[in-house]
Structures are given as C-alpha cells and as structure tokens.
Amino acid sequence: PHTGLWGKESVLARTAEELAHARRTGTDVACAILRLRNLAKINTEVGYQSGDLVLREVARTLRRNVRASDVLSRSGGDEFFLLLRSCNVDQATGVVKRILRPISESRCFNGQRTLEAELDWAAAARGEDDSEFSAEGLMADARAQLAQGASE
C-alpha cells in the first residue's frame, strides 16, 4: 500500500549520503529496523486490506514521532527503516523506545474488529572507526540484530 514513505532504493542512496557526511564530520549515524511481526497473521486472518490499514497507521505514527532530519522508509513488506543523524546506538534505542509507545497505543478499525500493530526492532550505528561502512552494511547490521532478538 501507499504509505507516503521512501522506498528502499531511495533510502539506500540517502543513507549513503548520510554515512559520507558522518565520515567527513566525525559524527554518529544510527539506524533502526522496525518489523511488523503480526502482519502475516492480520493478512491471513482478516485480509490484506486490513494489513494495509495497519501498515498505513504505523507509517503515519512513525512520521509524527521522528525528527525532520531523520530518514524514514518502508524497506520491505513488513519492515520500516529509520536513519538517525547524529545518534549513536544507545540514542537510537531511546528514540525507538519512545516511538513504540504511540504505536502500541494506536488502534485501527477495519469495520469488523480492532487491529493492533506488534513490532520487533533493532538498532545499529556507524562507529568512528567504520570508514568503509556502507548503507547496505548498516541495514544488514540492524537486520542481524533483529534476527538475534535485539528488541526483547
């Protein structure tokens, strides 16, 4: 569905720009991956239109709760990517925890039942010694953290 967020290719280019800026200036840059863990269940039990409704609500809530300088995208079917300029991984973790509250309080009604978003997440950051770090590497680090259950 149309969420109004950047797509994966656009955000990869923007992330590469931010990493280059961070290398030049010696500043931090972090990212977070947020995955809607119950999207498949919603799609199967209630239908794809309901899943789309939840995706749009999560996207809307994310947009309302990030800084203008942050880069937000939908990076996959059930996945959102957040790039945080001038943040280390601890700060990124704080941002994500702050964002999760309004998402957990958000509800969608599809005409039949109330739907809730359940998210898993992980954060990763470019360190000062990561001169060769890439946009793809940053995303891969966050996904690896997510696979290990970083949000638990």
mmCIF file of C-alpha atoms in Angstrom:
data_model
loop_
_atom_site.group_PDB
_atom_site.id
_atom_site.type_symbol
_atom_site.label_atom_id
_atom_site.label_comp_id
_atom_site.label_asym_id
_atom_site.label_seq_id
_atom_site.Cartn_x
_atom_site.Cartn_y
_atom_site.Cartn_z
ATOM 1 C CA PRO A 1 0.000 0.000 0.000
ATOM 2 C CA HIS A 2 0.972 3.596 -0.389
ATOM 3 C CA THR A 3 2.427 4.725 2.954
ATOM 4 C CA GLY A 4 3.915 8.020 1.794
ATOM 5 C CA LEU A 5 7.369 6.806 2.843
ATOM 6 C CA TRP A 6 10.540 6.484 0.801
ATOM 7 C CA GLY A 7 11.228 3.185 -0.908
ATOM 8 C CA LYS A 8 14.277 1.003 -0.385
ATOM 9 C CA GLU A 9 16.357 2.311 -3.316
ATOM 10 C CA SER A 10 15.826 5.960 -2.384
ATOM 11 C CA VAL A 11 16.691 5.376 1.237
ATOM 12 C CA LEU A 12 19.853 3.453 0.335
ATOM 13 C CA ALA A 13 21.080 6.483 -1.606
ATOM 14 C CA ARG A 14 20.119 8.846 1.234
ATOM 15 C CA THR A 15 21.795 6.577 3.792
ATOM 16 C CA ALA A 16 24.989 6.516 1.725
ATOM 17 C CA GLU A 17 24.935 10.347 1.709
ATOM 18 C CA GLU A 18 24.490 10.442 5.486
ATOM 19 C CA LEU A 19 27.303 7.942 6.040
ATOM 20 C CA ALA A 20 29.610 10.028 3.849
ATOM 21 C CA HIS A 21 28.639 13.143 5.832
ATOM 22 C CA ALA A 22 29.276 11.305 9.120
ATOM 23 C CA ARG A 23 32.725 10.199 7.906
ATOM 24 C CA ARG A 24 33.623 13.764 6.838
ATOM 25 C CA THR A 25 32.406 15.397 10.033
ATOM 26 C CA GLY A 26 33.188 12.637 12.531
ATOM 27 C CA THR A 27 29.580 12.474 13.692
ATOM 28 C CA ASP A 28 27.491 9.465 14.533
ATOM 29 C CA VAL A 29 24.742 7.996 12.428
ATOM 30 C CA ALA A 30 22.481 5.157 13.501
ATOM 31 C CA CYS A 31 19.562 3.275 12.095
ATOM 32 C CA ALA A 32 16.708 1.175 13.334
ATOM 33 C CA ILE A 33 14.728 -1.551 11.653
ATOM 34 C CA LEU A 34 11.152 -1.956 12.846
ATOM 35 C CA ARG A 35 9.348 -5.083 11.709
ATOM 36 C CA LEU A 36 5.600 -5.569 11.967
ATOM 37 C CA ARG A 37 5.633 -9.088 13.382
ATOM 38 C CA ASN A 38 1.895 -9.717 13.138
ATOM 39 C CA LEU A 39 1.337 -8.517 9.552
ATOM 40 C CA ALA A 40 1.155 -12.038 8.087
ATOM 41 C CA LYS A 41 -1.349 -13.040 10.763
ATOM 42 C CA ILE A 42 -3.514 -9.981 10.073
ATOM 43 C CA ASN A 43 -3.358 -10.610 6.320
ATOM 44 C CA THR A 44 -4.290 -14.283 6.757
ATOM 45 C CA GLU A 45 -6.998 -13.904 9.394
ATOM 46 C CA VAL A 46 -8.615 -10.621 8.387
ATOM 47 C CA GLY A 47 -7.405 -9.900 4.863
ATOM 48 C CA TYR A 48 -4.825 -7.843 3.030
ATOM 49 C CA GLN A 49 -6.884 -4.650 3.185
ATOM 50 C CA SER A 50 -6.704 -4.831 6.973
ATOM 51 C CA GLY A 51 -2.952 -5.437 6.818
ATOM 52 C CA ASP A 52 -2.626 -2.402 4.563
ATOM 53 C CA LEU A 53 -4.625 -0.363 7.063
ATOM 54 C CA VAL A 54 -2.210 -1.316 9.856
ATOM 55 C CA LEU A 55 0.837 -0.554 7.661
ATOM 56 C CA ARG A 56 -0.508 2.911 6.858
ATOM 57 C CA GLU A 57 -1.268 3.606 10.528
ATOM 58 C CA VAL A 58 2.225 2.540 11.615
ATOM 59 C CA ALA A 59 3.750 4.730 8.876
ATOM 60 C CA ARG A 60 1.592 7.687 9.944
ATOM 61 C CA THR A 61 2.553 7.231 13.597
ATOM 62 C CA LEU A 62 6.245 6.913 12.748
ATOM 63 C CA ARG A 63 6.146 10.119 10.652
ATOM 64 C CA ARG A 64 4.559 12.015 13.537
ATOM 65 C CA ASN A 65 7.195 10.852 16.004
ATOM 66 C CA VAL A 66 10.542 11.311 14.243
ATOM 67 C CA ARG A 67 12.618 14.425 13.684
ATOM 68 C CA ALA A 68 12.519 16.271 10.380
ATOM 69 C CA SER A 69 16.204 15.367 9.914
ATOM 70 C CA ASP A 70 15.520 11.628 10.285
ATOM 71 C CA VAL A 71 15.002 9.491 7.202
ATOM 72 C CA LEU A 72 12.089 7.088 7.315
ATOM 73 C CA SER A 73 11.253 4.446 4.730
ATOM 74 C CA ARG A 74 9.356 1.267 4.188
ATOM 75 C CA SER A 75 12.172 -1.099 3.358
ATOM 76 C CA GLY A 76 10.182 -4.276 2.889
ATOM 77 C CA GLY A 77 6.717 -5.764 3.077
ATOM 78 C CA ASP A 78 6.564 -5.681 6.871
ATOM 79 C CA GLU A 79 9.648 -3.589 7.586
ATOM 80 C CA PHE A 80 10.390 0.064 8.244
ATOM 81 C CA PHE A 81 13.844 1.663 8.272
ATOM 82 C CA LEU A 82 14.744 4.751 10.286
ATOM 83 C CA LEU A 83 18.029 6.607 9.784
ATOM 84 C CA LEU A 84 19.017 8.827 12.696
ATOM 85 C CA ARG A 85 21.571 11.548 12.079
ATOM 86 C CA SER A 86 23.890 12.473 14.981
ATOM 87 C CA CYS A 87 22.817 9.464 17.041
ATOM 88 C CA ASN A 88 24.775 6.567 18.463
ATOM 89 C CA VAL A 89 23.188 3.169 19.022
ATOM 90 C CA ASP A 90 22.132 3.989 22.602
ATOM 91 C CA GLN A 91 20.423 7.178 21.472
ATOM 92 C CA ALA A 92 18.776 5.303 18.595
ATOM 93 C CA THR A 93 17.489 2.739 21.090
ATOM 94 C CA GLY A 94 15.966 5.558 23.133
ATOM 95 C CA VAL A 95 14.302 7.020 20.043
ATOM 96 C CA VAL A 96 12.794 3.677 19.084
ATOM 97 C CA LYS A 97 11.501 3.030 22.597
ATOM 98 C CA ARG A 98 9.892 6.480 22.604
ATOM 99 C CA ILE A 99 8.275 5.813 19.208
ATOM 100 C CA LEU A 100 6.954 2.394 20.212
ATOM 101 C CA ARG A 101 4.603 3.813 22.817
ATOM 102 C CA PRO A 102 2.330 5.728 20.421
ATOM 103 C CA ILE A 103 2.432 2.777 18.026
ATOM 104 C CA SER A 104 1.384 0.356 20.774
ATOM 105 C CA GLU A 105 -1.439 2.731 21.743
ATOM 106 C CA SER A 106 -2.602 3.108 18.149
ATOM 107 C CA ARG A 107 -5.564 1.064 17.000
ATOM 108 C CA CYS A 108 -7.121 0.532 13.592
ATOM 109 C CA PHE A 109 -10.705 -0.495 13.000
ATOM 110 C CA ASN A 110 -11.444 -2.299 9.756
ATOM 111 C CA GLY A 111 -15.217 -2.240 10.168
ATOM 112 C CA GLN A 112 -15.262 -5.610 11.912
ATOM 113 C CA ARG A 113 -12.561 -5.606 14.563
ATOM 114 C CA THR A 114 -9.842 -3.547 16.170
ATOM 115 C CA LEU A 115 -6.329 -4.236 14.901
ATOM 116 C CA GLU A 116 -3.056 -3.628 16.720
ATOM 117 C CA ALA A 117 0.489 -3.405 15.406
ATOM 118 C CA GLU A 118 3.065 -5.624 17.080
ATOM 119 C CA LEU A 119 6.637 -4.588 16.314
ATOM 120 C CA ASP A 120 10.070 -6.078 16.753
ATOM 121 C CA TRP A 121 13.022 -3.760 16.324
ATOM 122 C CA ALA A 122 16.769 -3.431 16.404
ATOM 123 C CA ALA A 123 19.274 -0.584 16.116
ATOM 124 C CA ALA A 124 22.785 -0.335 14.679
ATOM 125 C CA ALA A 125 25.263 2.500 14.296
ATOM 126 C CA ARG A 126 28.328 3.508 12.334
ATOM 127 C CA GLY A 127 31.274 3.740 14.666
ATOM 128 C CA GLU A 128 34.119 6.219 14.335
ATOM 129 C CA ASP A 129 36.429 3.506 13.017
ATOM 130 C CA ASP A 130 33.980 2.275 10.342
ATOM 131 C CA SER A 131 35.437 4.237 7.437
ATOM 132 C CA GLU A 132 34.317 1.645 4.881
ATOM 133 C CA PHE A 133 30.837 1.124 6.266
ATOM 134 C CA SER A 134 28.102 1.148 3.620
ATOM 135 C CA ALA A 135 24.377 1.824 3.618
ATOM 136 C CA GLU A 136 23.765 -1.848 2.919
ATOM 137 C CA GLY A 137 26.127 -2.783 5.773
ATOM 138 C CA LEU A 138 24.307 -0.543 8.225
ATOM 139 C CA MET A 139 20.954 -2.091 7.275
ATOM 140 C CA ALA A 140 22.438 -5.586 7.422
ATOM 141 C CA ASP A 141 23.796 -4.934 10.919
ATOM 142 C CA ALA A 142 20.367 -3.840 12.127
ATOM 143 C CA ARG A 143 18.713 -6.866 10.487
ATOM 144 C CA ALA A 144 21.273 -9.170 12.110
ATOM 145 C CA GLN A 145 20.476 -7.619 15.489
ATOM 146 C CA LEU A 146 16.776 -8.098 14.774
ATOM 147 C CA ALA A 147 17.334 -11.752 13.876
ATOM 148 C CA GLN A 148 19.090 -12.216 17.221
ATOM 149 C CA GLY A 149 16.115 -10.772 19.063
ATOM 150 C CA ALA A 150 17.579 -7.390 19.963
ATOM 151 C CA SER A 151 14.228 -5.834 20.910
ATOM 152 C CA GLU A 152 13.457 -8.335 23.642
#
